[in-house]
Short mmCIF file of C-alpha atoms and ligand atoms in Angstrom, two decimals:
data_model
loop_
_atom_site.label_atom_id
_atom_site.label_comp_id
_atom_site.label_asym_id
_atom_site.label_seq_id
_atom_site.Cartn_x
_atom_site.Cartn_y
_atom_site.Cartn_z
CA MET A 74 11.89 37.33 23.99
CA LYS A 75 14.09 40.38 24.20
CA ILE A 76 17.53 40.37 25.77
CA LEU A 77 19.46 43.49 26.72
CA VAL A 78 23.18 42.93 26.21
CA THR A 79 25.41 45.41 28.03
CA GLY A 80 28.88 45.63 26.48
CA GLY A 81 27.45 43.94 23.40
CA ALA A 82 29.89 45.65 21.02
CA GLY A 83 32.85 44.08 22.83
CA TYR A 84 34.71 40.86 22.14
CA ILE A 85 32.56 38.34 24.00
CA GLY A 86 29.40 40.46 23.70
CA SER A 87 29.51 40.62 19.90
CA HIS A 88 29.97 36.85 19.60
CA THR A 89 27.15 36.32 22.06
CA CYS A 90 24.86 38.56 20.00
CA VAL A 91 25.48 36.28 17.01
CA GLU A 92 24.52 33.17 18.99
CA LEU A 93 21.49 34.87 20.57
CA ILE A 94 20.12 35.97 17.20
CA LYS A 95 20.85 32.54 15.72
CA ASP A 96 18.78 30.99 18.53
CA GLY A 97 15.86 33.35 17.89
CA TRP A 98 16.25 35.91 20.70
CA ASP A 99 15.68 39.62 20.04
CA VAL A 100 18.75 41.60 20.99
CA VAL A 101 19.17 45.16 22.28
CA VAL A 102 22.71 46.39 22.91
CA VAL A 103 23.95 49.12 25.22
CA ASP A 104 27.65 50.00 25.06
CA ASN A 105 29.62 53.22 25.54
CA LEU A 106 32.20 52.03 22.97
CA SER A 107 35.03 52.77 25.45
CA ASN A 108 36.77 49.57 24.39
CA SER A 109 34.99 48.65 21.16
CA SER A 110 33.73 49.86 17.84
CA SER A 111 30.19 50.10 16.48
CA GLU A 112 31.67 48.40 13.41
CA ALA A 113 31.56 45.15 15.43
CA LEU A 114 27.76 45.39 15.59
CA GLN A 115 27.52 46.10 11.88
CA ARG A 116 29.52 42.93 11.32
CA VAL A 117 27.15 41.02 13.61
CA GLU A 118 24.32 42.30 11.44
CA ALA A 119 26.17 41.14 8.33
CA ILE A 120 26.71 37.67 9.84
CA THR A 121 23.13 37.24 11.04
CA GLY A 122 21.20 39.24 8.43
CA ARG A 123 19.33 41.02 11.22
CA THR A 124 19.42 44.58 12.50
CA ILE A 125 20.33 45.23 16.09
CA GLU A 126 18.84 47.94 18.28
CA PHE A 127 21.91 49.78 19.58
CA HIS A 128 22.14 52.46 22.26
CA GLN A 129 25.46 54.18 22.76
CA ALA A 130 25.38 54.93 26.48
CA ASP A 131 27.28 54.40 29.68
CA ILE A 132 25.63 51.95 32.06
CA ARG A 133 26.34 54.39 34.89
CA ASP A 134 23.88 56.78 33.21
CA LYS A 135 20.61 55.66 34.80
CA ALA A 136 18.51 58.08 32.78
CA ALA A 137 19.89 56.64 29.55
CA LEU A 138 19.33 53.08 30.80
CA SER A 139 15.77 53.90 31.86
CA LYS A 140 14.99 55.08 28.35
CA ILE A 141 16.08 51.73 26.97
CA PHE A 142 13.93 49.83 29.45
CA LYS A 143 11.03 52.17 28.85
CA THR A 144 11.02 51.76 25.08
CA ARG A 145 7.72 50.42 23.90
CA SER A 146 6.08 50.52 27.34
CA GLU A 147 5.14 54.19 26.90
CA MET A 148 3.23 53.39 23.76
CA HIS A 149 0.86 51.11 25.64
CA HIS A 150 0.51 52.59 29.12
CA HIS A 151 -1.01 55.93 29.92
CA VAL A 152 -2.11 55.21 33.49
CA GLU A 153 -0.95 57.67 36.15
CA PRO A 154 1.75 56.11 38.31
CA LYS A 155 1.05 55.29 41.99
CA ASN A 156 4.76 54.95 42.67
CA GLU A 157 7.87 54.38 40.60
CA GLU A 158 8.00 50.61 40.85
CA GLN A 159 4.31 50.11 40.17
CA ASN A 160 4.56 52.45 37.25
CA ASN A 161 7.23 50.54 35.47
CA THR A 162 6.96 46.92 36.54
CA GLY A 163 5.53 44.80 33.81
CA ASN A 164 5.65 47.59 31.26
CA CYS A 165 9.07 46.71 30.01
CA SER A 166 9.76 44.76 26.88
CA ILE A 167 13.09 43.37 28.11
CA ASP A 168 12.98 39.83 29.52
CA ALA A 169 16.56 39.43 30.71
CA VAL A 170 19.91 41.19 30.76
CA ILE A 171 23.29 39.74 29.86
CA HIS A 172 25.82 41.99 31.52
CA PHE A 173 29.27 42.16 29.88
CA ALA A 174 29.97 45.89 30.23
CA GLY A 175 33.03 46.66 32.29
CA LEU A 176 36.76 47.17 32.22
CA LYS A 177 38.90 44.04 32.18
CA ALA A 178 42.67 44.62 32.15
CA VAL A 179 44.37 43.43 35.32
CA GLY A 180 47.47 45.63 35.07
CA GLU A 181 45.45 48.72 34.23
CA SER A 182 43.16 48.05 37.19
CA VAL A 183 46.16 48.35 39.52
CA GLU A 184 47.02 51.73 37.94
CA MET A 185 43.44 53.02 37.79
CA PRO A 186 41.44 51.39 40.60
CA LEU A 187 38.84 54.16 40.79
CA GLU A 188 37.96 53.80 37.10
CA TYR A 189 37.60 50.05 37.63
CA TYR A 190 35.40 50.39 40.70
CA SER A 191 33.34 53.05 38.97
CA ASN A 192 32.77 51.24 35.67
CA ASN A 193 32.36 47.78 37.12
CA ILE A 194 30.75 48.29 40.53
CA THR A 195 28.91 51.60 40.11
CA GLY A 196 27.92 50.56 36.59
CA THR A 197 26.49 47.27 37.82
CA LEU A 198 24.63 48.97 40.68
CA ALA A 199 23.06 51.46 38.27
CA LEU A 200 22.02 48.62 35.98
CA LEU A 201 20.53 46.62 38.87
CA GLU A 202 18.61 49.63 40.15
CA VAL A 203 17.07 50.30 36.77
CA MET A 204 16.28 46.59 36.30
CA ARG A 205 14.51 46.57 39.66
CA GLU A 206 12.61 49.70 38.77
CA TYR A 207 11.28 48.02 35.63
CA GLY A 208 10.71 44.65 37.26
CA VAL A 209 13.34 42.92 35.09
CA LYS A 210 14.93 40.46 37.49
CA ASN A 211 16.72 38.01 35.21
CA LEU A 212 20.45 38.53 34.83
CA VAL A 213 23.47 36.72 33.40
CA PHE A 214 26.73 38.13 34.74
CA SER A 215 30.27 37.85 33.30
CA SER A 216 32.56 36.74 36.07
CA SER A 217 36.04 35.31 35.71
CA ALA A 218 38.18 32.38 36.81
CA THR A 219 40.33 35.06 38.40
CA VAL A 220 38.03 34.82 41.46
CA TYR A 221 39.63 31.44 42.29
CA GLY A 222 43.04 33.06 42.86
CA ASP A 223 45.79 30.43 42.98
CA PRO A 224 43.68 27.26 43.20
CA HIS A 225 44.61 24.60 45.77
CA ALA A 226 43.74 21.81 43.32
CA LEU A 227 42.87 21.21 39.66
CA PRO A 228 40.49 21.09 37.90
CA ILE A 229 38.66 23.99 39.52
CA LYS A 230 35.10 23.44 40.77
CA GLU A 231 32.57 26.18 41.47
CA ASP A 232 32.66 25.58 45.23
CA PHE A 233 36.43 26.18 45.55
CA PRO A 234 37.51 28.98 47.89
CA LEU A 235 37.56 32.44 46.32
CA SER A 236 40.33 35.02 46.57
CA VAL A 237 41.53 37.93 44.48
CA THR A 238 44.73 39.93 44.26
CA ASN A 239 43.98 42.98 42.12
CA PRO A 240 41.23 45.59 41.69
CA TYR A 241 39.84 43.97 38.52
CA GLY A 242 39.40 40.62 40.25
CA ARG A 243 38.01 42.37 43.31
CA THR A 244 35.28 44.01 41.22
CA LYS A 245 34.22 40.58 39.91
CA LEU A 246 34.11 39.04 43.38
CA MET A 247 32.34 42.06 44.89
CA ILE A 248 29.71 41.98 42.16
CA GLU A 249 29.15 38.25 42.74
CA GLU A 250 28.55 39.04 46.41
CA ILE A 251 26.28 41.99 45.63
CA LEU A 252 24.21 39.72 43.39
CA LYS A 253 23.87 37.12 46.15
CA ASP A 254 22.80 39.81 48.65
CA LEU A 255 20.25 41.07 46.16
CA HIS A 256 18.73 37.62 45.78
CA VAL A 257 18.53 37.18 49.58
CA SER A 258 16.62 40.47 49.79
CA ASP A 259 14.29 39.56 46.93
CA PRO A 260 14.18 35.89 45.87
CA SER A 261 12.32 36.75 42.70
CA TRP A 262 15.70 37.63 41.12
CA ASN A 263 17.26 34.92 38.97
CA ILE A 264 20.96 35.36 38.38
CA SER A 265 23.44 33.23 36.50
CA ILE A 266 27.06 33.95 37.38
CA LEU A 267 29.30 32.65 34.61
CA ARG A 268 33.00 32.31 35.42
CA TYR A 269 34.94 32.39 32.17
CA PHE A 270 38.30 30.73 31.80
CA ASN A 271 40.46 32.07 28.92
CA PRO A 272 38.31 33.17 25.98
CA VAL A 273 40.15 33.11 22.63
CA GLY A 274 39.37 32.66 18.94
CA ALA A 275 36.92 34.44 16.70
CA HIS A 276 33.72 33.83 14.77
CA LYS A 277 34.32 31.37 11.93
CA SER A 278 33.39 34.04 9.35
CA GLY A 279 36.46 36.09 10.30
CA LYS A 280 34.21 39.16 10.48
CA ILE A 281 34.39 39.69 14.24
CA GLY A 282 37.14 38.94 16.76
CA GLU A 283 39.22 40.34 19.58
CA ASP A 284 40.54 43.82 18.83
CA PRO A 285 42.49 45.13 21.82
CA LEU A 286 43.55 48.76 21.93
CA GLY A 287 47.32 49.14 22.05
CA ILE A 288 49.64 46.28 22.87
CA PRO A 289 47.66 43.19 23.90
CA ASN A 290 47.91 41.91 27.47
CA ASN A 291 46.59 38.48 26.69
CA LEU A 292 48.43 35.65 25.01
CA LEU A 293 46.46 34.85 21.85
CA PRO A 294 45.98 38.41 20.58
CA TYR A 295 49.68 38.99 21.21
CA ILE A 296 50.66 35.87 19.23
CA ALA A 297 48.26 36.89 16.45
CA GLN A 298 49.85 40.32 16.17
CA VAL A 299 53.31 38.76 16.01
CA ALA A 300 52.07 36.47 13.25
CA VAL A 301 50.70 39.37 11.24
CA GLY A 302 53.88 41.42 11.70
CA ARG A 303 52.53 44.11 14.01
CA LEU A 304 54.79 42.97 16.86
CA PRO A 305 58.31 41.51 16.46
CA PHE A 306 58.22 38.58 18.91
CA LEU A 307 56.31 37.05 21.82
CA ASN A 308 57.58 37.37 25.37
CA VAL A 309 56.97 34.06 27.12
CA PHE A 310 56.52 34.91 30.78
CA GLY A 311 58.51 32.19 32.51
CA ASN A 312 59.47 28.60 31.62
CA ASP A 313 60.20 27.41 35.14
CA TYR A 314 56.65 26.64 36.31
CA ASN A 315 55.80 23.16 37.51
CA THR A 316 53.89 22.34 34.30
CA VAL A 317 54.26 20.07 31.27
CA ASP A 318 56.96 22.25 29.65
CA GLY A 319 57.56 24.90 32.32
CA THR A 320 55.31 27.53 30.71
CA GLY A 321 51.94 28.59 32.12
CA VAL A 322 48.92 26.36 31.56
CA ARG A 323 45.43 27.75 30.93
CA ASP A 324 41.97 26.58 29.90
CA PHE A 325 41.58 28.30 26.53
CA ILE A 326 37.97 28.32 25.38
CA HIS A 327 36.67 29.30 21.94
CA VAL A 328 34.65 32.51 22.19
CA SER A 329 31.80 30.97 20.18
CA ASP A 330 31.57 28.10 22.70
CA LEU A 331 31.60 30.69 25.49
CA ALA A 332 28.88 32.64 23.68
CA SER A 333 26.64 29.59 23.45
CA GLY A 334 27.08 29.12 27.21
CA HIS A 335 25.08 32.35 27.52
CA THR A 336 22.27 31.21 25.25
CA LYS A 337 22.08 28.03 27.35
CA ALA A 338 22.07 30.04 30.59
CA LEU A 339 18.94 31.96 29.54
CA PRO A 340 16.33 29.18 29.51
CA LYS A 341 17.71 28.04 32.87
CA LEU A 342 17.07 31.54 34.26
CA PHE A 343 13.42 31.25 33.32
CA THR A 344 13.07 28.15 35.54
CA ASN A 345 13.55 30.42 38.61
CA PRO A 346 16.81 28.88 39.86
CA GLY A 347 17.79 31.83 42.13
CA VAL A 348 21.53 32.48 42.01
CA VAL A 349 23.47 29.84 40.10
CA THR A 350 27.19 29.80 39.29
CA TYR A 351 28.91 27.98 36.44
CA ASN A 352 32.44 27.55 35.17
CA LEU A 353 32.66 28.05 31.42
CA GLY A 354 35.81 26.28 30.32
CA THR A 355 36.81 23.21 28.33
CA GLY A 356 38.24 21.25 31.25
CA ARG A 357 41.58 20.95 29.44
CA GLY A 358 44.78 22.86 30.08
CA HIS A 359 47.23 23.92 27.36
CA SER A 360 50.64 25.49 27.90
CA VAL A 361 51.84 28.76 26.42
CA MET A 362 54.29 26.86 24.18
CA GLU A 363 51.56 24.46 23.04
CA LEU A 364 49.57 27.51 21.95
CA VAL A 365 52.56 28.96 20.11
CA ARG A 366 53.03 25.67 18.22
CA ALA A 367 49.32 25.35 17.41
CA PHE A 368 49.26 28.91 16.13
CA GLU A 369 52.34 28.34 13.95
CA LYS A 370 50.52 25.41 12.38
CA ALA A 371 47.38 27.45 11.81
CA CYS A 372 49.12 30.40 10.17
CA GLY A 373 51.98 28.57 8.47
CA ARG A 374 54.50 31.04 9.88
CA GLU A 375 57.07 30.90 12.61
CA ILE A 376 56.25 32.82 15.81
CA PRO A 377 59.51 34.25 17.18
CA PHE A 378 59.58 34.27 21.00
CA LYS A 379 61.84 35.08 23.93
CA ILE A 380 61.70 33.54 27.37
CA VAL A 381 61.49 36.37 29.91
CA PRO A 382 60.87 36.39 33.68
CA ARG A 383 57.47 35.45 35.10
CA ARG A 384 54.76 38.12 35.03
CA ALA A 385 53.81 39.37 38.50
CA GLY A 386 50.55 37.86 39.72
CA ASP A 387 50.54 34.92 37.28
CA ILE A 388 49.78 31.41 38.46
CA ALA A 389 51.26 28.19 37.09
CA ALA A 390 48.13 26.43 35.94
CA CYS A 391 44.39 26.97 35.79
CA TYR A 392 41.67 24.87 34.22
CA ALA A 393 38.00 24.24 34.86
CA ASP A 394 35.83 21.39 35.87
CA PRO A 395 32.97 22.34 33.52
CA SER A 396 30.73 19.39 34.45
CA LYS A 397 28.19 21.48 36.37
CA ALA A 398 27.39 23.56 33.28
CA GLN A 399 27.17 20.39 31.21
CA LYS A 400 24.77 18.78 33.66
CA GLU A 401 22.57 21.78 34.45
CA LEU A 402 22.76 23.86 31.25
CA ASP A 403 23.31 21.07 28.74
CA TRP A 404 26.33 23.07 27.55
CA LYS A 405 29.75 21.85 26.57
CA ALA A 406 32.68 23.46 24.75
CA THR A 407 33.33 21.56 21.52
CA ARG A 408 35.99 23.52 19.61
CA THR A 409 39.64 22.44 19.78
CA VAL A 410 42.75 24.54 20.34
CA GLU A 411 43.58 24.05 16.64
CA LYS A 412 40.21 25.57 15.71
CA MET A 413 40.75 28.45 18.17
CA CYS A 414 44.07 29.26 16.47
CA GLN A 415 42.68 28.88 12.94
CA ASP A 416 39.77 31.19 13.67
CA THR A 417 42.01 33.75 15.39
CA TRP A 418 44.30 33.71 12.36
CA ASN A 419 41.38 34.00 9.96
CA TRP A 420 40.15 37.08 11.84
CA GLN A 421 43.60 38.64 12.27
CA SER A 422 44.78 38.07 8.70
CA ASN A 423 41.54 39.42 7.23
CA ASN A 424 41.57 42.39 9.62
CA PRO A 425 45.23 43.17 10.34
CA THR A 426 44.29 46.42 12.09
CA GLY A 427 41.13 45.05 13.70
CA PHE A 428 38.03 47.21 13.32
CA ASN A 429 40.27 50.09 12.21
CA LYS A 430 40.18 52.08 15.39
CA ILE A 431 43.14 54.37 15.98
CA HIS A 432 45.70 52.04 17.51
CA THR A 433 48.27 53.42 19.88
CA GLY A 434 50.40 50.29 20.06
P1 NAD B 241 35.48 44.01 25.98
O1 NAD B 241 36.24 45.16 26.56
O2 NAD B 241 35.75 43.62 24.57
O3 NAD B 241 33.92 44.25 26.15
C1 NAD B 241 33.38 45.05 27.19
C2 NAD B 241 32.45 46.06 26.55
O4 NAD B 241 31.87 46.86 27.56
C3 NAD B 241 33.19 47.01 25.59
O5 NAD B 241 32.52 47.05 24.37
C4 NAD B 241 33.14 48.37 26.31
O6 NAD B 241 33.08 49.44 25.39
C5 NAD B 241 31.89 48.22 27.14
N1 NAD B 241 31.89 49.02 28.37
C6 NAD B 241 32.86 49.15 29.31
N2 NAD B 241 32.46 49.96 30.30
C7 NAD B 241 31.21 50.37 29.99
C8 NAD B 241 30.27 51.22 30.60
N3 NAD B 241 30.54 51.83 31.77
N4 NAD B 241 29.08 51.42 30.00
C9 NAD B 241 28.78 50.83 28.82
N5 NAD B 241 29.64 50.00 28.19
C10 NAD B 241 30.83 49.77 28.76
O7 NAD B 241 35.72 42.77 26.96
P2 NAD B 241 35.30 41.25 26.79
O8 NAD B 241 36.54 40.46 26.67
O9 NAD B 241 34.26 41.10 25.77
O10 NAD B 241 34.71 40.97 28.23
C11 NAD B 241 33.32 41.04 28.52
C12 NAD B 241 33.10 40.77 29.99
O11 NAD B 241 33.63 39.49 30.32
C13 NAD B 241 33.78 41.76 30.93
O12 NAD B 241 32.93 41.99 32.03
C14 NAD B 241 35.02 41.03 31.37
O13 NAD B 241 35.48 41.46 32.62
C15 NAD B 241 34.52 39.59 31.41
N6 NAD B 241 35.61 38.61 31.26
C16 NAD B 241 36.42 38.67 30.16
C17 NAD B 241 37.45 37.76 30.03
C18 NAD B 241 38.39 37.80 28.84
O14 NAD B 241 39.44 37.20 28.89
N7 NAD B 241 38.06 38.49 27.76
C19 NAD B 241 37.64 36.78 31.00
C20 NAD B 241 36.78 36.73 32.08
C21 NAD B 241 35.76 37.66 32.20
C1 UD1 B 242 44.55 37.13 32.51
C2 UD1 B 242 44.23 37.87 33.77
C3 UD1 B 242 42.96 37.30 34.39
C4 UD1 B 242 41.83 37.33 33.38
C5 UD1 B 242 42.28 36.54 32.14
C6 UD1 B 242 41.25 36.52 31.07
C7 UD1 B 242 46.44 38.57 34.59
C8 UD1 B 242 47.46 38.40 35.66
N1 UD1 B 242 45.34 37.77 34.68
O1 UD1 B 242 44.72 35.79 32.84
O2 UD1 B 242 42.60 38.05 35.51
O3 UD1 B 242 40.66 36.75 33.93
O4 UD1 B 242 43.45 37.17 31.62
O5 UD1 B 242 41.09 37.80 30.55
O6 UD1 B 242 46.57 39.40 33.71
N2 UD1 B 242 51.62 35.03 28.49
C9 UD1 B 242 52.87 35.14 27.93
N3 UD1 B 242 53.16 36.22 27.16
C10 UD1 B 242 52.24 37.20 26.89
C11 UD1 B 242 50.93 37.08 27.45
C12 UD1 B 242 50.67 35.99 28.25
O7 UD1 B 242 53.73 34.27 28.14
O8 UD1 B 242 52.57 38.17 26.18
C13 UD1 B 242 51.29 33.85 29.31
C14 UD1 B 242 50.90 34.18 30.73
O9 UD1 B 242 52.03 34.23 31.57
C15 UD1 B 242 49.94 33.03 31.07
C16 UD1 B 242 49.30 32.69 29.73
O10 UD1 B 242 50.15 33.23 28.73
O11 UD1 B 242 50.68 31.92 31.50
C17 UD1 B 242 47.90 33.30 29.56
O12 UD1 B 242 47.99 34.70 29.81
P1 UD1 B 242 46.77 35.70 29.58
O13 UD1 B 242 46.24 35.51 28.21
O14 UD1 B 242 47.22 37.07 29.95
O15 UD1 B 242 45.65 35.18 30.57
P2 UD1 B 242 45.76 34.88 32.15
O16 UD1 B 242 47.07 35.27 32.71
O17 UD1 B 242 45.30 33.50 32.36
#
């Protein structure tokens, strides 16, 4: 079975490609490389020993997407079309789409809302329209724990109230709603909405990992760049939260565990579940300082840090109740925080400048 992975050259997408290939799925990737490097896909090929069909295109480009969906069908069908849908339905070799493509930086989304709405919302609409045209109605969508806002209780369950405070989060929530509307209009769609907690770590080979452009926004890549000497010290955003040591608490999840959540979501899609939503997290919270200490152990170096004021928009603590995914997808995160730090260090120390893009930071 063939899976189209949008954003497959990115951090989570590349790790998911590895797991998909390992589990025997055929993978096609579409990515405009706006936040990634084709080198990531070459590394996936090196890890898996398989070649990947790659299309460099923007998901907002419906003509380019159509070509990808059309591949192979043209070789077998020469019948004159009655209408567009009839022409294409059933002719497509793609069985499902895993949709990672989008922009993801909260701060940047406040500065550039139109780019966020365009890439994330318009991009998703274009993808859905082309999927409908080709009768491909199985989708896994990357959502985020950000849709829970500041949760009223912990751990967070899927049926908690949703709220968002920035354009990035709004795109995730809007897309979730668009997907639900789509299913109401046509129940033959099957859609798995996966809400990720805090993805960190890297593939155990050290060949692929997170490679942010410029100065990282997120904690682990920042710590890793301090460890490797690219940045002088970590700013710890606040130590006066009501948490174990006053620093923020998050549900850090190894990216390879997250990736396997996607391979588990696929067979579920083929049971015609309609729209289903799952938290992908470990169920455990760790503080910023716990992460710093775990990373120091993994890399054998001291991580200099400064306590600075809280970052606007941050919440004190956030961690998942992942039991629904365990029960319904037979999926569970297994890798520890120590392993997450070891694998991040392995990646960062082997690739101090990432995939060797031109870094501005
Ligand atoms: P990433 O930036 O590494 O990957 C996204 C990929 O999509 C990149 O390769 C980028 O080039 C591509 N892309 C962006 N816009 C595109 C477009 N219009 N057309 C084609 N390709 C496009 O990010 P990631 O961390 O791998 O995140 C993947 C998905 O998971 C995103 O939707 C993100 O919002 C979501 N998510 C990420 C996190 C996280 O912490 N990393 C947390 C929750 C949700
Ligand atoms: C951020 C996003 C969230 C997104 C998630 C995963 C914000 C406000 N939220 O969440 O929407 O879904 O990433 O991509 O950006 N920290 C430091 N110093 C740093 C960086 C982070 O102390 O240099 C702290 C933060 O205050 C927080 C924790 O580390 O307590 C984790 O931060 P981060 O990795 O940015 O993730 P989130 O804030 O959880």
